[in-house]
Structures are given as structure tokens and as C-alpha cells.
PDB file of C-alpha atoms in Angstrom:
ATOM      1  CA  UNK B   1      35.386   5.760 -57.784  1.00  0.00           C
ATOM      2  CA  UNK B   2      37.011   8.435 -59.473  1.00  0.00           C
ATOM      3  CA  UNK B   3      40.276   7.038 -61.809  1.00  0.00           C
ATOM      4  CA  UNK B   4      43.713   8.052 -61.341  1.00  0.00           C
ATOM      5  CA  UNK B   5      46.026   8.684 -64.160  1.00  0.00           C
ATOM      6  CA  UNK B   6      49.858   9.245 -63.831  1.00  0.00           C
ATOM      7  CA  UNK B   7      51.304  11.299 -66.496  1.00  0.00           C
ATOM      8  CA  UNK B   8      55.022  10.365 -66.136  1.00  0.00           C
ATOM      9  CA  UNK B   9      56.196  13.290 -68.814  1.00  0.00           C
ATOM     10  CA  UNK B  10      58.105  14.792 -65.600  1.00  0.00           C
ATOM     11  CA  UNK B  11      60.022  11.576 -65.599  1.00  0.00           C
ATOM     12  CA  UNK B  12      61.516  11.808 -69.504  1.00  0.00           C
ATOM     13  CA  UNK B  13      62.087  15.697 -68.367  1.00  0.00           C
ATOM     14  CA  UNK B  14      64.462  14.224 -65.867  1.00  0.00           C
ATOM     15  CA  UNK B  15      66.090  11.722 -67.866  1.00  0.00           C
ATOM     16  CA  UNK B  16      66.785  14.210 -70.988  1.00  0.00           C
ATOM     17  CA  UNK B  17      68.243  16.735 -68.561  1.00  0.00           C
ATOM     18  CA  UNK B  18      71.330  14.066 -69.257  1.00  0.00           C
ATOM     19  CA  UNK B  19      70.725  11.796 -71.926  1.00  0.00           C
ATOM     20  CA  UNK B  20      70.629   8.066 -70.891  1.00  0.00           C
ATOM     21  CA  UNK B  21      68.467   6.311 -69.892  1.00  0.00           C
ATOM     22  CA  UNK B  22      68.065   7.671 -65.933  1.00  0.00           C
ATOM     23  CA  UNK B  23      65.262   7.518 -64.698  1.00  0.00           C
ATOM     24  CA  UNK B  24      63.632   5.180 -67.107  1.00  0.00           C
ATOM     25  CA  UNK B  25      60.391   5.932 -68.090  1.00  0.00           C
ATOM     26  CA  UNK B  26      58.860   2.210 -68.143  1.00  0.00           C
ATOM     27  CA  UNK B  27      59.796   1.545 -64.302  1.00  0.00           C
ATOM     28  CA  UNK B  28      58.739   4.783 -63.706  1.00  0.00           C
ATOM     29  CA  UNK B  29      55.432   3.887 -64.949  1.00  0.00           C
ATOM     30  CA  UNK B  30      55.566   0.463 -63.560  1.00  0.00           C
ATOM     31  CA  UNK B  31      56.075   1.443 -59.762  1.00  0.00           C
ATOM     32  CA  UNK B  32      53.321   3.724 -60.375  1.00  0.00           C
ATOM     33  CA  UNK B  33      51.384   0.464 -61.341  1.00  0.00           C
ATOM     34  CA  UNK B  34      52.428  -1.197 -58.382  1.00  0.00           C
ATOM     35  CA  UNK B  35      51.455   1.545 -56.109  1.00  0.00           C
ATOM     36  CA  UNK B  36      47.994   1.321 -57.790  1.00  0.00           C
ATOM     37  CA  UNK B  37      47.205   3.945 -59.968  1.00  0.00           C
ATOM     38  CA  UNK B  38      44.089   3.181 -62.605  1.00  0.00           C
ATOM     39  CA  UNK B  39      46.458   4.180 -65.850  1.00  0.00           C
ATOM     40  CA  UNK B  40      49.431   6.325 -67.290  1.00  0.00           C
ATOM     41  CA  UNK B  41      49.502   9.436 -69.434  1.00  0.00           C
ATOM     42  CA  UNK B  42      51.686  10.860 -71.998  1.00  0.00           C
ATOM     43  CA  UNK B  43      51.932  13.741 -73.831  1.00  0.00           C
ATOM     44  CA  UNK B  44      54.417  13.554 -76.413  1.00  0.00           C
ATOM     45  CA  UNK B  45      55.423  17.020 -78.174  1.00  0.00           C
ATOM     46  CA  UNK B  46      57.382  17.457 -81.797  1.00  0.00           C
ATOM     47  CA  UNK B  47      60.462  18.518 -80.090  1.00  0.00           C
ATOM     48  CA  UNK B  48      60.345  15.066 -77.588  1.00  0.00           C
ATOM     49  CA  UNK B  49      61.492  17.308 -74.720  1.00  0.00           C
ATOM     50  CA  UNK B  50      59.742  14.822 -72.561  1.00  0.00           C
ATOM     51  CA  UNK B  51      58.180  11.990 -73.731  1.00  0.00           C
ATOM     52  CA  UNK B  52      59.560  10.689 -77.149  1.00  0.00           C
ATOM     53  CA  UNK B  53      57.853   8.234 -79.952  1.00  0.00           C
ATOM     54  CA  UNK B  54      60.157   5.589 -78.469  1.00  0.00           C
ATOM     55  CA  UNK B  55      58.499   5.715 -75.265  1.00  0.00           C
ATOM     56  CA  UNK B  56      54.860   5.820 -76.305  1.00  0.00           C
ATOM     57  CA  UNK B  57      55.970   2.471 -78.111  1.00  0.00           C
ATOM     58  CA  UNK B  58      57.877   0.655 -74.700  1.00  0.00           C
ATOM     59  CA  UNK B  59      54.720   1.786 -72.642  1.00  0.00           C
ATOM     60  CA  UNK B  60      52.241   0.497 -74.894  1.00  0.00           C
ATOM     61  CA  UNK B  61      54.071  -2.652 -75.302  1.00  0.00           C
ATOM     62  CA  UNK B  62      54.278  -3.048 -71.333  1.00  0.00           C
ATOM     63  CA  UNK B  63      50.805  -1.445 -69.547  1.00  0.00           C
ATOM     64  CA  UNK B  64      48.478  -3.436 -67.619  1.00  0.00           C
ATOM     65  CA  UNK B  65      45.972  -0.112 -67.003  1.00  0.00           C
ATOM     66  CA  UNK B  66      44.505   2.014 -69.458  1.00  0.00           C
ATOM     67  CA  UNK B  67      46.678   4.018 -71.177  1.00  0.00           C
ATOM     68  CA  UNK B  68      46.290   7.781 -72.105  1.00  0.00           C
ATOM     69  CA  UNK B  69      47.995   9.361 -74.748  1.00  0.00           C
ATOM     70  CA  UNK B  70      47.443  13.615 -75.251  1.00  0.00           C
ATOM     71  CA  UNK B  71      48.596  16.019 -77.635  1.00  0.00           C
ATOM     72  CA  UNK B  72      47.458  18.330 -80.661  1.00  0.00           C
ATOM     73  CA  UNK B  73      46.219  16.153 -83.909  1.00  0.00           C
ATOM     74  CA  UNK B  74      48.888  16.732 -85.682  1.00  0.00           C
ATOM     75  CA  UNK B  75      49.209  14.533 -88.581  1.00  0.00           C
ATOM     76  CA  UNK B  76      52.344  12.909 -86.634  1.00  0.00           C
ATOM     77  CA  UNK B  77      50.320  12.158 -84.026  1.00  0.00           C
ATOM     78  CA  UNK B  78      47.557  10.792 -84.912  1.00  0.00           C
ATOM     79  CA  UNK B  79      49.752   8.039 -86.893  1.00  0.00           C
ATOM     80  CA  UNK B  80      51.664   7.126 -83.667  1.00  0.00           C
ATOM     81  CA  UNK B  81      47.925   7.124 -81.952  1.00  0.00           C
ATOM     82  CA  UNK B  82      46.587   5.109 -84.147  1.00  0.00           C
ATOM     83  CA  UNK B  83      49.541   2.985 -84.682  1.00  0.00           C
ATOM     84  CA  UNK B  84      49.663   2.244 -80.451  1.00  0.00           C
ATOM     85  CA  UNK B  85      45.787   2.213 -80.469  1.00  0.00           C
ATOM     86  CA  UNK B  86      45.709   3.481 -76.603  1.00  0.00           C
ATOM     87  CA  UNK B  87      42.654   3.087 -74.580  1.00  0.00           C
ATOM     88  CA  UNK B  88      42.220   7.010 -74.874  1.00  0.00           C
ATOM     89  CA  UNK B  89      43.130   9.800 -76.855  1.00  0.00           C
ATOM     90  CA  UNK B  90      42.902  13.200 -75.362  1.00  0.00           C
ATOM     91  CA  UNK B  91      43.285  16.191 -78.083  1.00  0.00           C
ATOM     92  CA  UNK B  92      44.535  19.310 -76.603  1.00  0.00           C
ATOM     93  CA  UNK B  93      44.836  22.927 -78.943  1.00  0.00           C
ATOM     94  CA  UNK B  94      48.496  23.283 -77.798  1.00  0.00           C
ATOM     95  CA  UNK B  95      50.927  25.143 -80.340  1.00  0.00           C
ATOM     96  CA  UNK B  96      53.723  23.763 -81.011  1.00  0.00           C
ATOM     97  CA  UNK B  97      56.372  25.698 -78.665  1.00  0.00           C
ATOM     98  CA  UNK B  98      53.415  25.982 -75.428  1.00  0.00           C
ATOM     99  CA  UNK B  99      55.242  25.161 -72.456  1.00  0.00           C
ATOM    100  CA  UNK B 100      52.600  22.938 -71.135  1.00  0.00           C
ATOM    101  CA  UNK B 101      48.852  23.329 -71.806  1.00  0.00           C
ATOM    102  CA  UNK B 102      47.172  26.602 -71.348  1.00  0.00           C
ATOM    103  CA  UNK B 103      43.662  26.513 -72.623  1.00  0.00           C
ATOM    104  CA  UNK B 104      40.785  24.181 -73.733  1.00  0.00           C
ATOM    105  CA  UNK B 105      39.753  23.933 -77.305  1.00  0.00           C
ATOM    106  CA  UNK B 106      37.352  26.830 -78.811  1.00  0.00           C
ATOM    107  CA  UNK B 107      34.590  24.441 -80.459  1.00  0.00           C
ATOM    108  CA  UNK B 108      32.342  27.478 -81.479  1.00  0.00           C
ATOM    109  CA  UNK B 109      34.110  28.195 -84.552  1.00  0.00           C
ATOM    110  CA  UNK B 110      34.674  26.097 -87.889  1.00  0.00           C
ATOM    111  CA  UNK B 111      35.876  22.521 -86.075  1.00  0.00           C
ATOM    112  CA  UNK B 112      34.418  20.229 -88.715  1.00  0.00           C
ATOM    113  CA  UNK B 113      37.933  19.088 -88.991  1.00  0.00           C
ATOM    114  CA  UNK B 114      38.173  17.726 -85.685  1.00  0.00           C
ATOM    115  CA  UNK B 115      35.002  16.041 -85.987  1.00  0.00           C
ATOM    116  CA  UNK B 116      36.760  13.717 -88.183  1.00  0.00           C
ATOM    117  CA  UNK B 117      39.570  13.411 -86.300  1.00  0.00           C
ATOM    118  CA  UNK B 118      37.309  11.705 -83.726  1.00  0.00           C
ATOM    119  CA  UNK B 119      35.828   9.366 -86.040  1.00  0.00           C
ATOM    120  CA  UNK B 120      39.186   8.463 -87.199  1.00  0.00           C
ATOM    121  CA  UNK B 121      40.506   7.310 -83.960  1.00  0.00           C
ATOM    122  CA  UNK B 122      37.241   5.363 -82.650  1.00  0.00           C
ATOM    123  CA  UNK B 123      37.657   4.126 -85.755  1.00  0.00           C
ATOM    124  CA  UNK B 124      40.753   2.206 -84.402  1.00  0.00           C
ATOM    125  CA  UNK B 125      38.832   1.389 -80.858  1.00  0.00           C
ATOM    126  CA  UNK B 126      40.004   4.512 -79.025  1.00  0.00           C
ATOM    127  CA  UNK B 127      37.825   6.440 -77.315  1.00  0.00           C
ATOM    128  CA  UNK B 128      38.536  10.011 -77.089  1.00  0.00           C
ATOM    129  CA  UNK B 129      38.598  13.497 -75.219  1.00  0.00           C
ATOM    130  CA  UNK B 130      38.491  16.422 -75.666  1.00  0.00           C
ATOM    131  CA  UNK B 131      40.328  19.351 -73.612  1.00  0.00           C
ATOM    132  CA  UNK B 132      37.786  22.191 -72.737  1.00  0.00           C
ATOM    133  CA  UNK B 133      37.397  25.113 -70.404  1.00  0.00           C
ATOM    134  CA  UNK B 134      34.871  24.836 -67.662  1.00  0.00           C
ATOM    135  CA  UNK B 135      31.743  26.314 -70.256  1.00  0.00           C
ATOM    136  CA  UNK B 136      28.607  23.831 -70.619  1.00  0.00           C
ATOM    137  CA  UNK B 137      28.208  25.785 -74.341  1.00  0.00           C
ATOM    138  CA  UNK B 138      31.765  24.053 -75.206  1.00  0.00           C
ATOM    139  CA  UNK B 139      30.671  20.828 -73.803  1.00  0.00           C
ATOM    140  CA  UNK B 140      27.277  21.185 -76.041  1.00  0.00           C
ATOM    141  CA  UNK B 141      29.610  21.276 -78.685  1.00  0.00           C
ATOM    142  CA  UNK B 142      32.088  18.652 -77.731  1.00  0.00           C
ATOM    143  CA  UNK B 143      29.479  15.415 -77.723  1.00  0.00           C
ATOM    144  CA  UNK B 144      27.353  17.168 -81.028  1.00  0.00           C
ATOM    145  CA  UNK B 145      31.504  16.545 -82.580  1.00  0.00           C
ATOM    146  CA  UNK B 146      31.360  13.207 -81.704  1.00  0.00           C
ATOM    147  CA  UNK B 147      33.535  13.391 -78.344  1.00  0.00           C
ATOM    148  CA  UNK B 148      33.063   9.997 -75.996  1.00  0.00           C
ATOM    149  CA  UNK B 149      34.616  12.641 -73.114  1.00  0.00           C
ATOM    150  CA  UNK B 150      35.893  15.852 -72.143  1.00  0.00           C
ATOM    151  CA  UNK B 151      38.899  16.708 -69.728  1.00  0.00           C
ATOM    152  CA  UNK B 152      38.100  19.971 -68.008  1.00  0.00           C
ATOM    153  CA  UNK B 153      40.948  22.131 -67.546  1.00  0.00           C
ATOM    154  CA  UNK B 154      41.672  23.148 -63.720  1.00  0.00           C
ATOM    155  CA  UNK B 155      44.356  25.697 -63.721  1.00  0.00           C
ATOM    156  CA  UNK B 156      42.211  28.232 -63.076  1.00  0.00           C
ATOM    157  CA  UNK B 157      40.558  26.479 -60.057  1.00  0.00           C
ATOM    158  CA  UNK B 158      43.832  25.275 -58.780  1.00  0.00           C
ATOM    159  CA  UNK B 159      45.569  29.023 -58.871  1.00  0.00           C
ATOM    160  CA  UNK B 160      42.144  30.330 -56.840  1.00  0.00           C
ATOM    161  CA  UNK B 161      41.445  27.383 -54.464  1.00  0.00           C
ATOM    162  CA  UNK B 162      43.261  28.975 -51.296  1.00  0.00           C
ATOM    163  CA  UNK B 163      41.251  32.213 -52.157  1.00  0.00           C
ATOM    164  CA  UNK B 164      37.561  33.619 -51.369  1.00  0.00           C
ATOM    165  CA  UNK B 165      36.996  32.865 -55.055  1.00  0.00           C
ATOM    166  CA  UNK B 166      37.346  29.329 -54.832  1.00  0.00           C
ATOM    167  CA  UNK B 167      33.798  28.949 -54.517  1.00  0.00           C
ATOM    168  CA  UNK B 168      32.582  31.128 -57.438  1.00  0.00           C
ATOM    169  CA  UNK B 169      35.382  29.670 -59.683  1.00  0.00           C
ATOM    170  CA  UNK B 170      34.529  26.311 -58.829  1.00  0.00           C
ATOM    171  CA  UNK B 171      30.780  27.172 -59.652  1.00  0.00           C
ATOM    172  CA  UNK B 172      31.657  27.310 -63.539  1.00  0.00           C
ATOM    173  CA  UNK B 173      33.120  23.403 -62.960  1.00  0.00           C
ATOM    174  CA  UNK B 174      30.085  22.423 -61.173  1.00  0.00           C
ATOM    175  CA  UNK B 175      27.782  23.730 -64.388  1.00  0.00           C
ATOM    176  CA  UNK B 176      30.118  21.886 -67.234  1.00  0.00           C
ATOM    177  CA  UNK B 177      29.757  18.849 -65.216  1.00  0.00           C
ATOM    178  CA  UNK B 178      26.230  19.227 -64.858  1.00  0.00           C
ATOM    179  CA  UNK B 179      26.281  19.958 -68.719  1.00  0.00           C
ATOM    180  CA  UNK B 180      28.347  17.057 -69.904  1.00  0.00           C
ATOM    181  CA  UNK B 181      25.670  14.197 -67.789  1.00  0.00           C
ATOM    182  CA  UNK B 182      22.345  16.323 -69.646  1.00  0.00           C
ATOM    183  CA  UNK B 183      24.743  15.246 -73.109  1.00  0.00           C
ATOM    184  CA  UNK B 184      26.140  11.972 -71.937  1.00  0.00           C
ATOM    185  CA  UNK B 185      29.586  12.893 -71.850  1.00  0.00           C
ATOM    186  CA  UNK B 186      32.394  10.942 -70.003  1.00  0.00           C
ATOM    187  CA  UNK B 187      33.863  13.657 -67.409  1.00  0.00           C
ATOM    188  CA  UNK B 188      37.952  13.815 -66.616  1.00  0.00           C
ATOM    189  CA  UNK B 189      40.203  16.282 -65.040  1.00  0.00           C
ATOM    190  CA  UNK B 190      43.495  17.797 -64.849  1.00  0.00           C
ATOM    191  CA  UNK B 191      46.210  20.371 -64.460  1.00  0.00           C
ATOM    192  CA  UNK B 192      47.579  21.687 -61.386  1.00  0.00           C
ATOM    193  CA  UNK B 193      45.810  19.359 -59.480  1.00  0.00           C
ATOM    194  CA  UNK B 194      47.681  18.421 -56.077  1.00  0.00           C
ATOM    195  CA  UNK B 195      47.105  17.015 -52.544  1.00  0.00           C
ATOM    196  CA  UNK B 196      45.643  20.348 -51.481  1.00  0.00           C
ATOM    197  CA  UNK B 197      43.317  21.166 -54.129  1.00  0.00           C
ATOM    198  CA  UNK B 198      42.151  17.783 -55.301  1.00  0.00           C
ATOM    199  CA  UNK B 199      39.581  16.292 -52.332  1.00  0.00           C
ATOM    200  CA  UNK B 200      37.249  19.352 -52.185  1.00  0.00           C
ATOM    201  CA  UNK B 201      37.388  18.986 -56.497  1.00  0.00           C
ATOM    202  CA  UNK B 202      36.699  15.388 -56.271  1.00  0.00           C
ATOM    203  CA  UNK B 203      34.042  15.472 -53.849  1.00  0.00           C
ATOM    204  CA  UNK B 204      31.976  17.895 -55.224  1.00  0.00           C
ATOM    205  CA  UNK B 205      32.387  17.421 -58.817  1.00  0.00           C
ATOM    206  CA  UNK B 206      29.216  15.400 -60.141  1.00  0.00           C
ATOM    207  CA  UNK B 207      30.027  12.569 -62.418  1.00  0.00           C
ATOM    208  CA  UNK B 208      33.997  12.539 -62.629  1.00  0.00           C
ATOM    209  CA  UNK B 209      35.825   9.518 -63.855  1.00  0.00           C
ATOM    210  CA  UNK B 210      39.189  10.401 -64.001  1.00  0.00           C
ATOM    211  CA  UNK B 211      41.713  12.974 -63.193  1.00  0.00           C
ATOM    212  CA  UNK B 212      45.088  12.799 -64.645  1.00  0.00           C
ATOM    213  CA  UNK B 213      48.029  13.763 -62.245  1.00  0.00           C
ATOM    214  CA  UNK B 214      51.792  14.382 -63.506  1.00  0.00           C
ATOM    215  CA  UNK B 215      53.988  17.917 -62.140  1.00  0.00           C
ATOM    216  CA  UNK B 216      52.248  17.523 -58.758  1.00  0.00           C
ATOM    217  CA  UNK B 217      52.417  14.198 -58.118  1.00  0.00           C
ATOM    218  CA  UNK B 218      56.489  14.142 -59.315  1.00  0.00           C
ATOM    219  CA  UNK B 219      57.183  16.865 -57.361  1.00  0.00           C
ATOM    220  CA  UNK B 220      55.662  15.195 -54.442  1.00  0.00           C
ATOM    221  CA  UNK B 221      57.646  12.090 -55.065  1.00  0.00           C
ATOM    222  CA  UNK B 222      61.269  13.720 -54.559  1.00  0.00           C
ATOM    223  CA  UNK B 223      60.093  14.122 -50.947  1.00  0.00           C
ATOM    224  CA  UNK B 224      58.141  10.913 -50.310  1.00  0.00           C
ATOM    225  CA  UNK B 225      59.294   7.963 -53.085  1.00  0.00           C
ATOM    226  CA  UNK B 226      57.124   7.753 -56.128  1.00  0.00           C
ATOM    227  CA  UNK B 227      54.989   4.458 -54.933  1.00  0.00           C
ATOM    228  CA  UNK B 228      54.086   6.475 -51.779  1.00  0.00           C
ATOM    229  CA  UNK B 229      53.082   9.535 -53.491  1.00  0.00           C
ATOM    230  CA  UNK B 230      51.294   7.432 -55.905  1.00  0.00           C
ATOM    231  CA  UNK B 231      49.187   6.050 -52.676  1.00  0.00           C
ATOM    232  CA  UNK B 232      48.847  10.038 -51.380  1.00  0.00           C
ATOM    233  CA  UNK B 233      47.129  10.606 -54.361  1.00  0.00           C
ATOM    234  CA  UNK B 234      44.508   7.564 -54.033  1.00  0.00           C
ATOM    235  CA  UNK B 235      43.795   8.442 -50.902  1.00  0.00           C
ATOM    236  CA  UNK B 236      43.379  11.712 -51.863  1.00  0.00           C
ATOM    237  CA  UNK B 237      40.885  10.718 -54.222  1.00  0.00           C
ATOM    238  CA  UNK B 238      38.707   8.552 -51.588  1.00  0.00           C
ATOM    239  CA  UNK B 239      40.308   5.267 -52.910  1.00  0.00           C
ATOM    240  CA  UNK B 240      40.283   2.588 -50.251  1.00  0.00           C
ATOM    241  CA  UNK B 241      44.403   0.790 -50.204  1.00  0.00           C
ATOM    242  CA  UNK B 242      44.042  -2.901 -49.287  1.00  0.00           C
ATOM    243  CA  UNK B 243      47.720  -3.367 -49.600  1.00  0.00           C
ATOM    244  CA  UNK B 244      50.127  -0.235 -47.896  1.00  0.00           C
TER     245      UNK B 244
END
């Protein structure tokens, strides 16, 4: 059964829009417990524009499903990591002023560094990811850096799925996923993954665990109530509801 992760940054978007405390992050996340989703994402930034240090805190202090935190390992973030000691860390190569992700880590180069940023946070019990590109040379290098996982990055095979290169795009996905079982990698998901686009991905992908679901899924929930868009999303994913 492939996982399903909410990332509720779209929810803080809203509420910062006025200040407050509307919609409330924690009962976001909660309903989207309730509805049945497997855990919650973050992805805090150093200007909080969504999700803030204060939330990472109330979530940790609250979840009953594994809990994802992302972002660049800055030295900032890797305290608060470390500090909430999440069930995963996923380490993106985001700049600082990116407007949301927008590329998988280049692991060819001099990444010693990160290396030890890995060991640092399994260290503290939390296994980790790594954002890549859909290349089974970056995978070879994720699990020789110590990864437990990798999150392949789908924006490219989310822009081309309604287009006759769907199939040649999703090709590239097929041979990282075929890469990261040969290494023993942990395989997740995400970005621009929707109701359309996700059942061919999921079905067809070998070995996915997870796929982590947030600007989609939000969207989706101003038409149809967060708990049922939740529940689209399962379904979506082949999960069998027991309760609807």
C-alpha cells in the first residue's frame, strides 16, 4: 500500500494571509487524520511564510501518524529537526527565496557535507530522504551518502502527463525506481501530484511507499471539504476506506 502524506503548508498560507489563528494548522492536520491519511508534512522556510517553528512544535506534540518534516539543512533547521526528532527528514536544495521546490539535489559534485548531515539526524532516530530528479546515477549516489530514502521529484511528469510524452517522461521514473530497489533505497514521491495524474504514477511505479500531497489536495478541498478530499486521495491511491 502506497502511504499518503498531507503537507498542510497551504493551510499556514491561508492563515498568514490575515494573521490569527484561521484556519489552524493542528485541526487542519487532525481532520486530515480523521479522514485517514498515513502522516503530515511540513516544510518550514526562514521567512515562515507558511509553516512557522511554532507549528512544527504543536504538530509534533499532537500526531498520531508519522510525521514529515522538509527543508534545506540549514543550520536552523536541523536544530528544530533534531530538537522535534520527526519520523522523517526530507532535505531538499531549495534557496532561500524559491517559491516552492524546483529541483532535486546534484549529488555528483563535492556533497561530503551532506553525508554528515545524514548521520547526524539518524543519529537522533530519524530516518531520512533525500530530494532527487528521476536519474538512477543520483540515486547511486544518494544510498553510497548514507540516504535511508529518496523522494523523486514529479513536476516534470505531472506538467507532461496529459501529453504524448507522458510515456517517455515517465520512462526516466520507472528506471530511478528500478535503481533505488538494485541499492535498497526507500522510494517516495511528490509535487504536482493530483487526482488526475496520481493512479497511472502509483500503479506503475515499482516499489513506492509514499507520496506526499499538499497544493493539490488543498485546492481540491475548497470544492469538496478537506476530510473528503483527504478520502479522494486514498482512493486515488488504491487504499480500501472501511469507514466513509
Amino acid at each position: 500500500m502506497v502511504r499518503l502524506s498531507v503537507n498542510v503548508n497551504k493551510i499556514a498560507t491561508l492563515r498568514n494571509a490575515r494573521g490569527g489563528d484561521l484556519h489552524n494548522v493542528v485541526q487542519a492536520a487532525r481532520t486530515c487524520i480523521e479522514a485517514g491519511c498515513h502522516g503530515i508534512t511540513v516544510h518550514p522556510r526562514p521567512d515562515g511564510r507558511h509553516i512557522r517553528v511554532q507549528d512544527v512544535l504543536d504538530l509534533a506534540a499532537m500526531l498520531s501518524v508519522e510525521f514529515n518534516i522538509e527543508g534545506y539543512p540549514s543550520p536552523e533547521f536541523l536544530d528544530l529537526v533534531c530538537r522535534v526528532r520527526p519520523t522523517q527528514c526530507t532535505l531538499v536544495p531549495d534557496a532561500p527565496n524559491v517559491l516552492t521546490s524546483n529541483a532535486g539535489w546534484d549529488l555528483s559534485g563535492n556533497v561530503a557535507w551532506l553525508g554528515d548531515v545524514l548521520r547526524r539526524l539518524r543519529d537522533h532516530g530519524i530516518r531520512t530522504s533525500l530530494f532527487l530528479d528521476p536519474d538512477p546515477e543520483q540515486v547511486r549516489h544518494a544510498k553510497e551518502l548514507g540516504a535511508d530514502r529518496i523522494e523523486l521529484y514529479t513536476e516534470r511528469y505531472a506538467k507532461l502527463f496529459g501529453t504524448p510524452e507522458r510515456e517517455r517522461v515517465f520512462d526516466a521514473y520507472h528506471r530511478a525506481a528500478l535503481a533505488a530497489q538494485e541499492v535498497g533505497l526507500g522510494l517516495n514521491a511528490g509535487h504536482d501530484l493530483n487526482l488526475e495524474n496520481l493512479p497511472y504514477f502509483v500503479q506503475n511505479l515499482p516499489g513506492l511507499l509514499e507520496v506526499s500531497i499538499g497544493h493539490a489536495l488543498i485546492c481540491d478541498a475548497l470544492y469538496m471539504g478537506l476530510r473528503q478530499a483527504v478520502k479522494a486521495y486514498l482512493r486515488a491511491l488504491g487504499v480500501t476506506l472501511y469507514q466513509e
